[in-house]
Amino acid sequence: DTEVTQTPKHLVMGMTNKKSLKCEQHMGHRAMYWYKQKAKKPPELMFVYSYEKLSINESVPSRFSPECPNSSLLNLHLHALQPEDSALYLCASSSQPAGGGTEAFFGQGTRLTVV
Amino acid sequence: AQKVTQAQTEISVVEKEDVTLDCVYETRDTTYYLFWYKQPPSGELVFLIRRNSFDEQNEISGRYSWNFQKSTSSFNFTITASQVVDSAVYFCALSEMEYGNKLVFGAGTILRVKS
């Protein structure tokens, strides 16, 4: 069983909706990540939080807004998305924030469909 | 720039066959980390192995083995006596010390093991 929990598992939203994806880990990890994975493609990094601070933003459009309320939780707020934003959104965590090359542990993802 | 190439898009084997998944990487950094992840249909990325650039020892874990060769910039993955449960997408990934824990994934190889 994964130790990174993502909710919801599936989400369908309209282009005018506001929704949030949630991620939780209780491994004491200090780095958390959001990845986006389109069908038949590899995951692509969106954001990295280190010690609850945003450390990497891979030029993600502002309609995606990350938030890290505490060391265990990571949210991704969605607003005014486009159909091309439909994808699997994966959350991950790792014990070392940067430079350590530590393995990341992934959740099962939220499969998002924008209609 | 980081780059990971998995030239095999899809491989089909019959149960009990051995199969090798290829991974070739490019990096200018002298300190880097290589990973293999498995993604079953459920969507979660499962960590399999991490290697740092200073450790060229091959590794065996049960039916899995990895061959890291810096001279050819390759980090290949072999499954011995494949099983149907091995069917998944396998990703090779690279992170460089300079970019912290940012993982750059290869395109992935779909492995289908038939009974």
PDB file of C-alpha atoms in Angstrom:
ATOM      1  CA  ASP A   1       0.000   0.000   0.000  1.00  0.00           C
ATOM      2  CA  THR A   2       1.220   3.465  -0.884  1.00  0.00           C
ATOM      3  CA  GLU A   3       2.077   5.775   1.983  1.00  0.00           C
ATOM      4  CA  VAL A   4       1.191   8.787  -0.089  1.00  0.00           C
ATOM      5  CA  THR A   5      -2.559   9.226  -0.227  1.00  0.00           C
ATOM      6  CA  GLN A   6      -4.286  11.297  -2.866  1.00  0.00           C
ATOM      7  CA  THR A   7      -7.922  12.344  -3.007  1.00  0.00           C
ATOM      8  CA  PRO A   8     -10.058  12.214  -4.963  1.00  0.00           C
ATOM      9  CA  LYS A   9      -9.044   9.325  -7.207  1.00  0.00           C
ATOM     10  CA  HIS A  10     -11.190  10.625 -10.054  1.00  0.00           C
ATOM     11  CA  LEU A  11     -12.462  14.125 -10.750  1.00  0.00           C
ATOM     12  CA  VAL A  12     -14.567  15.556 -13.535  1.00  0.00           C
ATOM     13  CA  MET A  13     -14.849  19.322 -13.617  1.00  0.00           C
ATOM     14  CA  GLY A  14     -16.139  22.007 -15.904  1.00  0.00           C
ATOM     15  CA  MET A  15     -13.958  24.772 -17.225  1.00  0.00           C
ATOM     16  CA  THR A  16     -15.529  27.309 -14.867  1.00  0.00           C
ATOM     17  CA  ASN A  17     -15.281  25.166 -11.737  1.00  0.00           C
ATOM     18  CA  LYS A  18     -12.881  25.495  -8.830  1.00  0.00           C
ATOM     19  CA  LYS A  19     -11.646  22.281  -7.292  1.00  0.00           C
ATOM     20  CA  SER A  20      -8.732  21.057  -5.200  1.00  0.00           C
ATOM     21  CA  LEU A  21      -6.596  17.951  -5.234  1.00  0.00           C
ATOM     22  CA  LYS A  22      -5.255  16.737  -1.913  1.00  0.00           C
ATOM     23  CA  CYS A  23      -2.177  14.756  -0.974  1.00  0.00           C
ATOM     24  CA  GLU A  24      -1.080  13.480   2.406  1.00  0.00           C
ATOM     25  CA  GLN A  25       1.994  11.629   3.641  1.00  0.00           C
ATOM     26  CA  HIS A  26       2.979  10.557   7.144  1.00  0.00           C
ATOM     27  CA  MET A  27       6.530   9.428   6.488  1.00  0.00           C
ATOM     28  CA  GLY A  28       8.074  12.609   7.866  1.00  0.00           C
ATOM     29  CA  HIS A  29       9.276  13.592   4.422  1.00  0.00           C
ATOM     30  CA  ARG A  30      10.235  17.242   3.964  1.00  0.00           C
ATOM     31  CA  ALA A  31       9.864  17.479   0.195  1.00  0.00           C
ATOM     32  CA  MET A  32       6.615  17.101  -1.697  1.00  0.00           C
ATOM     33  CA  TYR A  33       5.933  17.243  -5.400  1.00  0.00           C
ATOM     34  CA  TRP A  34       3.198  17.559  -7.982  1.00  0.00           C
ATOM     35  CA  TYR A  35       3.643  15.807 -11.317  1.00  0.00           C
ATOM     36  CA  LYS A  36       1.351  15.825 -14.321  1.00  0.00           C
ATOM     37  CA  GLN A  37       1.117  12.772 -16.566  1.00  0.00           C
ATOM     38  CA  LYS A  38      -0.716  12.797 -19.872  1.00  0.00           C
ATOM     39  CA  ALA A  39      -1.842   9.519 -21.382  1.00  0.00           C
ATOM     40  CA  LYS A  40       1.009   7.385 -22.713  1.00  0.00           C
ATOM     41  CA  LYS A  41       3.573   9.973 -21.588  1.00  0.00           C
ATOM     42  CA  PRO A  42       6.019  10.130 -18.685  1.00  0.00           C
ATOM     43  CA  PRO A  43       5.309  12.251 -15.608  1.00  0.00           C
ATOM     44  CA  GLU A  44       6.385  15.873 -15.818  1.00  0.00           C
ATOM     45  CA  LEU A  45       7.312  17.896 -12.777  1.00  0.00           C
ATOM     46  CA  MET A  46       5.049  20.825 -11.899  1.00  0.00           C
ATOM     47  CA  PHE A  47       6.000  21.971  -8.399  1.00  0.00           C
ATOM     48  CA  VAL A  48       8.367  21.122  -5.579  1.00  0.00           C
ATOM     49  CA  TYR A  49       7.915  22.101  -1.938  1.00  0.00           C
ATOM     50  CA  SER A  50      10.877  21.892   0.417  1.00  0.00           C
ATOM     51  CA  TYR A  51      10.212  22.431   4.117  1.00  0.00           C
ATOM     52  CA  GLU A  52       6.752  23.725   3.215  1.00  0.00           C
ATOM     53  CA  LYS A  53       8.153  26.391   0.886  1.00  0.00           C
ATOM     54  CA  LEU A  54       7.765  26.399  -2.867  1.00  0.00           C
ATOM     55  CA  SER A  55      11.221  25.743  -4.300  1.00  0.00           C
ATOM     56  CA  ILE A  56      10.515  24.821  -7.913  1.00  0.00           C
ATOM     57  CA  ASN A  57       7.745  25.974 -10.218  1.00  0.00           C
ATOM     58  CA  GLU A  58       8.209  24.552 -13.696  1.00  0.00           C
ATOM     59  CA  SER A  59       6.503  27.486 -15.421  1.00  0.00           C
ATOM     60  CA  VAL A  60       3.082  26.087 -14.659  1.00  0.00           C
ATOM     61  CA  PRO A  61       0.081  28.255 -15.689  1.00  0.00           C
ATOM     62  CA  SER A  62      -1.497  30.216 -12.847  1.00  0.00           C
ATOM     63  CA  ARG A  63      -4.732  28.257 -13.148  1.00  0.00           C
ATOM     64  CA  PHE A  64      -2.833  25.671 -11.090  1.00  0.00           C
ATOM     65  CA  SER A  65      -2.112  26.932  -7.582  1.00  0.00           C
ATOM     66  CA  PRO A  66      -0.196  24.756  -5.118  1.00  0.00           C
ATOM     67  CA  GLU A  67      -0.384  25.023  -1.364  1.00  0.00           C
ATOM     68  CA  CYS A  68       1.496  23.285   1.429  1.00  0.00           C
ATOM     69  CA  PRO A  69      -0.369  23.906   4.702  1.00  0.00           C
ATOM     70  CA  ASN A  70       2.004  21.735   6.735  1.00  0.00           C
ATOM     71  CA  SER A  71       4.720  19.156   6.305  1.00  0.00           C
ATOM     72  CA  SER A  72       2.231  16.337   5.722  1.00  0.00           C
ATOM     73  CA  LEU A  73      -0.213  17.965   3.349  1.00  0.00           C
ATOM     74  CA  LEU A  74      -0.030  19.244  -0.199  1.00  0.00           C
ATOM     75  CA  ASN A  75      -2.902  20.717  -2.157  1.00  0.00           C
ATOM     76  CA  LEU A  76      -3.328  21.681  -5.774  1.00  0.00           C
ATOM     77  CA  HIS A  77      -6.047  24.252  -6.391  1.00  0.00           C
ATOM     78  CA  LEU A  78      -7.585  24.230  -9.833  1.00  0.00           C
ATOM     79  CA  HIS A  79      -9.462  27.071 -11.474  1.00  0.00           C
ATOM     80  CA  ALA A  80     -10.575  27.793 -15.026  1.00  0.00           C
ATOM     81  CA  LEU A  81      -8.896  24.715 -16.439  1.00  0.00           C
ATOM     82  CA  GLN A  82      -8.875  23.758 -20.079  1.00  0.00           C
ATOM     83  CA  PRO A  83      -9.712  20.365 -21.597  1.00  0.00           C
ATOM     84  CA  GLU A  84      -6.008  19.870 -22.381  1.00  0.00           C
ATOM     85  CA  ASP A  85      -5.341  19.902 -18.642  1.00  0.00           C
ATOM     86  CA  SER A  86      -7.026  16.517 -18.394  1.00  0.00           C
ATOM     87  CA  ALA A  87      -4.374  14.152 -17.063  1.00  0.00           C
ATOM     88  CA  LEU A  88      -3.253  12.016 -14.148  1.00  0.00           C
ATOM     89  CA  TYR A  89      -1.932  14.248 -11.372  1.00  0.00           C
ATOM     90  CA  LEU A  90       0.596  12.514  -9.177  1.00  0.00           C
ATOM     91  CA  CYS A  91       1.781  13.612  -5.781  1.00  0.00           C
ATOM     92  CA  ALA A  92       5.109  12.407  -4.406  1.00  0.00           C
ATOM     93  CA  SER A  93       7.298  12.911  -1.375  1.00  0.00           C
ATOM     94  CA  SER A  94      10.935  12.316  -0.505  1.00  0.00           C
ATOM     95  CA  SER A  95      12.940  12.466   2.676  1.00  0.00           C
ATOM     96  CA  GLN A  96      15.487  14.995   1.451  1.00  0.00           C
ATOM     97  CA  PRO A  97      14.422  18.229  -0.173  1.00  0.00           C
ATOM     98  CA  ALA A  98      17.245  18.816  -2.575  1.00  0.00           C
ATOM     99  CA  GLY A  99      20.527  17.572  -3.819  1.00  0.00           C
ATOM    100  CA  GLY A 100      20.281  14.212  -2.131  1.00  0.00           C
ATOM    101  CA  GLY A 101      18.997  12.225  -5.049  1.00  0.00           C
ATOM    102  CA  THR A 102      16.650  10.412  -2.734  1.00  0.00           C
ATOM    103  CA  GLU A 103      13.877   8.306  -4.111  1.00  0.00           C
ATOM    104  CA  ALA A 104      10.429   9.805  -4.379  1.00  0.00           C
ATOM    105  CA  PHE A 105       7.362   7.889  -3.260  1.00  0.00           C
ATOM    106  CA  PHE A 106       4.264   8.431  -5.318  1.00  0.00           C
ATOM    107  CA  GLY A 107       0.564   8.318  -4.632  1.00  0.00           C
ATOM    108  CA  GLN A 108      -1.920   6.610  -6.929  1.00  0.00           C
ATOM    109  CA  GLY A 109      -2.831   9.890  -8.529  1.00  0.00           C
ATOM    110  CA  THR A 110      -5.985  11.802  -9.319  1.00  0.00           C
ATOM    111  CA  ARG A 111      -7.359  11.224 -12.779  1.00  0.00           C
ATOM    112  CA  LEU A 112      -8.723  14.591 -13.830  1.00  0.00           C
ATOM    113  CA  THR A 113     -11.083  15.175 -16.714  1.00  0.00           C
ATOM    114  CA  VAL A 114     -11.954  18.726 -17.734  1.00  0.00           C
ATOM    115  CA  VAL A 115     -15.152  19.047 -19.739  1.00  0.00           C
TER     116      VAL A 115
ATOM    117  CA  ALA B   1      20.807  19.215 -20.125  1.00  0.00           C
ATOM    118  CA  GLN B   2      19.323  16.076 -18.719  1.00  0.00           C
ATOM    119  CA  LYS B   3      17.923  13.483 -21.044  1.00  0.00           C
ATOM    120  CA  VAL B   4      16.781   9.908 -20.635  1.00  0.00           C
ATOM    121  CA  THR B   5      16.097   7.645 -23.591  1.00  0.00           C
ATOM    122  CA  GLN B   6      14.147   4.433 -23.454  1.00  0.00           C
ATOM    123  CA  ALA B   7      14.179   3.295 -27.037  1.00  0.00           C
ATOM    124  CA  GLN B   8      11.894   0.312 -26.525  1.00  0.00           C
ATOM    125  CA  THR B   9       8.318   1.559 -26.659  1.00  0.00           C
ATOM    126  CA  GLU B  10       6.726  -1.810 -26.019  1.00  0.00           C
ATOM    127  CA  ILE B  11       7.968  -5.320 -25.330  1.00  0.00           C
ATOM    128  CA  SER B  12       5.892  -8.487 -25.279  1.00  0.00           C
ATOM    129  CA  VAL B  13       7.195 -11.709 -23.785  1.00  0.00           C
ATOM    130  CA  VAL B  14       5.787 -15.022 -22.687  1.00  0.00           C
ATOM    131  CA  GLU B  15       5.834 -15.871 -19.022  1.00  0.00           C
ATOM    132  CA  LYS B  16       9.163 -17.231 -17.738  1.00  0.00           C
ATOM    133  CA  GLU B  17      11.160 -15.474 -20.425  1.00  0.00           C
ATOM    134  CA  ASP B  18      13.913 -13.083 -19.396  1.00  0.00           C
ATOM    135  CA  VAL B  19      13.550  -9.503 -20.580  1.00  0.00           C
ATOM    136  CA  THR B  20      15.881  -6.494 -20.544  1.00  0.00           C
ATOM    137  CA  LEU B  21      14.683  -2.920 -20.591  1.00  0.00           C
ATOM    138  CA  ASP B  22      17.189  -0.425 -21.921  1.00  0.00           C
ATOM    139  CA  CYS B  23      17.914   3.045 -20.577  1.00  0.00           C
ATOM    140  CA  VAL B  24      20.454   5.527 -21.893  1.00  0.00           C
ATOM    141  CA  TYR B  25      21.002   8.882 -20.257  1.00  0.00           C
ATOM    142  CA  GLU B  26      22.757  12.177 -20.920  1.00  0.00           C
ATOM    143  CA  THR B  27      24.088  14.520 -18.312  1.00  0.00           C
ATOM    144  CA  ARG B  28      26.907  17.033 -17.872  1.00  0.00           C
ATOM    145  CA  ASP B  29      26.934  16.650 -14.136  1.00  0.00           C
ATOM    146  CA  THR B  30      29.449  14.364 -12.430  1.00  0.00           C
ATOM    147  CA  THR B  31      27.055  13.703  -9.566  1.00  0.00           C
ATOM    148  CA  TYR B  32      23.735  12.300 -10.590  1.00  0.00           C
ATOM    149  CA  TYR B  33      21.236   9.627  -9.650  1.00  0.00           C
ATOM    150  CA  LEU B  34      19.435   7.062 -11.723  1.00  0.00           C
ATOM    151  CA  PHE B  35      16.142   5.414 -10.886  1.00  0.00           C
ATOM    152  CA  TRP B  36      13.748   2.819 -12.165  1.00  0.00           C
ATOM    153  CA  TYR B  37      10.028   3.041 -11.454  1.00  0.00           C
ATOM    154  CA  LYS B  38       7.203   0.655 -12.282  1.00  0.00           C
ATOM    155  CA  GLN B  39       3.735   1.963 -13.118  1.00  0.00           C
ATOM    156  CA  PRO B  40       1.012  -0.690 -13.076  1.00  0.00           C
ATOM    157  CA  PRO B  41      -2.454   0.082 -14.487  1.00  0.00           C
ATOM    158  CA  SER B  42      -3.508   1.447 -11.078  1.00  0.00           C
ATOM    159  CA  GLY B  43      -1.373   4.492 -11.835  1.00  0.00           C
ATOM    160  CA  GLU B  44       0.930   4.633  -8.842  1.00  0.00           C
ATOM    161  CA  LEU B  45       4.621   4.849  -9.598  1.00  0.00           C
ATOM    162  CA  VAL B  46       6.474   2.208  -7.611  1.00  0.00           C
ATOM    163  CA  PHE B  47      10.110   2.866  -6.781  1.00  0.00           C
ATOM    164  CA  LEU B  48      12.397  -0.042  -7.744  1.00  0.00           C
ATOM    165  CA  ILE B  49      15.989   1.137  -7.450  1.00  0.00           C
ATOM    166  CA  ARG B  50      18.303   4.138  -7.110  1.00  0.00           C
ATOM    167  CA  ARG B  51      21.928   4.322  -8.193  1.00  0.00           C
ATOM    168  CA  ASN B  52      24.329   7.221  -7.751  1.00  0.00           C
ATOM    169  CA  SER B  53      26.946   8.071 -10.335  1.00  0.00           C
ATOM    170  CA  PHE B  54      29.818   6.853  -8.160  1.00  0.00           C
ATOM    171  CA  ASP B  55      28.446   3.377  -7.627  1.00  0.00           C
ATOM    172  CA  GLU B  56      28.736   1.189 -10.699  1.00  0.00           C
ATOM    173  CA  GLN B  57      28.119  -2.052  -8.895  1.00  0.00           C
ATOM    174  CA  ASN B  58      25.398  -4.089 -10.460  1.00  0.00           C
ATOM    175  CA  GLU B  59      22.541  -5.052  -8.221  1.00  0.00           C
ATOM    176  CA  ILE B  60      20.264  -8.024  -7.966  1.00  0.00           C
ATOM    177  CA  SER B  61      17.009  -8.119  -6.066  1.00  0.00           C
ATOM    178  CA  GLY B  62      15.115 -11.345  -6.497  1.00  0.00           C
ATOM    179  CA  ARG B  63      14.181 -11.642 -10.165  1.00  0.00           C
ATOM    180  CA  TYR B  64      15.291  -8.070 -10.861  1.00  0.00           C
ATOM    181  CA  SER B  65      18.806  -6.999 -11.767  1.00  0.00           C
ATOM    182  CA  TRP B  66      20.340  -3.751 -12.928  1.00  0.00           C
ATOM    183  CA  ASN B  67      23.447  -3.118 -15.021  1.00  0.00           C
ATOM    184  CA  PHE B  68      24.930   0.381 -14.668  1.00  0.00           C
ATOM    185  CA  GLN B  69      27.700   1.260 -17.132  1.00  0.00           C
ATOM    186  CA  LYS B  70      29.018   4.814 -17.088  1.00  0.00           C
ATOM    187  CA  SER B  71      31.184   4.158 -20.134  1.00  0.00           C
ATOM    188  CA  THR B  72      28.062   3.748 -22.255  1.00  0.00           C
ATOM    189  CA  SER B  73      25.762   5.943 -20.122  1.00  0.00           C
ATOM    190  CA  SER B  74      23.382   3.069 -19.689  1.00  0.00           C
ATOM    191  CA  PHE B  75      21.361   1.725 -16.805  1.00  0.00           C
ATOM    192  CA  ASN B  76      19.574  -1.381 -18.017  1.00  0.00           C
ATOM    193  CA  PHE B  77      17.024  -3.426 -16.115  1.00  0.00           C
ATOM    194  CA  THR B  78      16.563  -7.169 -16.471  1.00  0.00           C
ATOM    195  CA  ILE B  79      13.648  -9.224 -15.237  1.00  0.00           C
ATOM    196  CA  THR B  80      14.424 -12.914 -14.999  1.00  0.00           C
ATOM    197  CA  ALA B  81      11.656 -15.488 -15.418  1.00  0.00           C
ATOM    198  CA  SER B  82       9.028 -12.853 -16.087  1.00  0.00           C
ATOM    199  CA  GLN B  83       5.552 -13.170 -14.638  1.00  0.00           C
ATOM    200  CA  VAL B  84       2.187 -11.760 -15.681  1.00  0.00           C
ATOM    201  CA  VAL B  85       2.295  -9.440 -12.653  1.00  0.00           C
ATOM    202  CA  ASP B  86       5.361  -7.781 -14.161  1.00  0.00           C
ATOM    203  CA  SER B  87       3.153  -6.283 -16.867  1.00  0.00           C
ATOM    204  CA  ALA B  88       3.399  -2.516 -16.435  1.00  0.00           C
ATOM    205  CA  VAL B  89       5.048   0.596 -17.783  1.00  0.00           C
ATOM    206  CA  TYR B  90       8.634   0.931 -16.623  1.00  0.00           C
ATOM    207  CA  PHE B  91      10.296   4.324 -16.391  1.00  0.00           C
ATOM    208  CA  CYS B  92      13.958   5.117 -16.095  1.00  0.00           C
ATOM    209  CA  ALA B  93      14.660   8.510 -14.517  1.00  0.00           C
ATOM    210  CA  LEU B  94      17.578  10.808 -13.806  1.00  0.00           C
ATOM    211  CA  SER B  95      18.177  13.545 -11.271  1.00  0.00           C
ATOM    212  CA  GLU B  96      21.212  15.772 -11.112  1.00  0.00           C
ATOM    213  CA  MET B  97      22.737  17.243  -7.967  1.00  0.00           C
ATOM    214  CA  GLU B  98      22.418  20.696  -9.486  1.00  0.00           C
ATOM    215  CA  TYR B  99      18.651  20.323  -9.854  1.00  0.00           C
ATOM    216  CA  GLY B 100      17.947  18.747  -6.507  1.00  0.00           C
ATOM    217  CA  ASN B 101      15.321  16.113  -6.578  1.00  0.00           C
ATOM    218  CA  LYS B 102      13.843  16.998  -9.937  1.00  0.00           C
ATOM    219  CA  LEU B 103      13.260  13.717 -11.721  1.00  0.00           C
ATOM    220  CA  VAL B 104      13.468  13.620 -15.495  1.00  0.00           C
ATOM    221  CA  PHE B 105      11.785  10.532 -16.835  1.00  0.00           C
ATOM    222  CA  GLY B 106      12.342   8.582 -19.998  1.00  0.00           C
ATOM    223  CA  ALA B 107       9.361   7.907 -22.233  1.00  0.00           C
ATOM    224  CA  GLY B 108       8.748   4.564 -20.602  1.00  0.00           C
ATOM    225  CA  THR B 109       8.626   1.000 -21.860  1.00  0.00           C
ATOM    226  CA  ILE B 110       5.369  -0.936 -21.825  1.00  0.00           C
ATOM    227  CA  LEU B 111       6.033  -4.529 -20.810  1.00  0.00           C
ATOM    228  CA  ARG B 112       3.374  -7.122 -21.571  1.00  0.00           C
ATOM    229  CA  VAL B 113       3.893 -10.569 -20.138  1.00  0.00           C
ATOM    230  CA  LYS B 114       1.557 -13.179 -21.541  1.00  0.00           C
ATOM    231  CA  SER B 115       0.695 -16.438 -19.831  1.00  0.00           C
TER     232      SER B 115
END
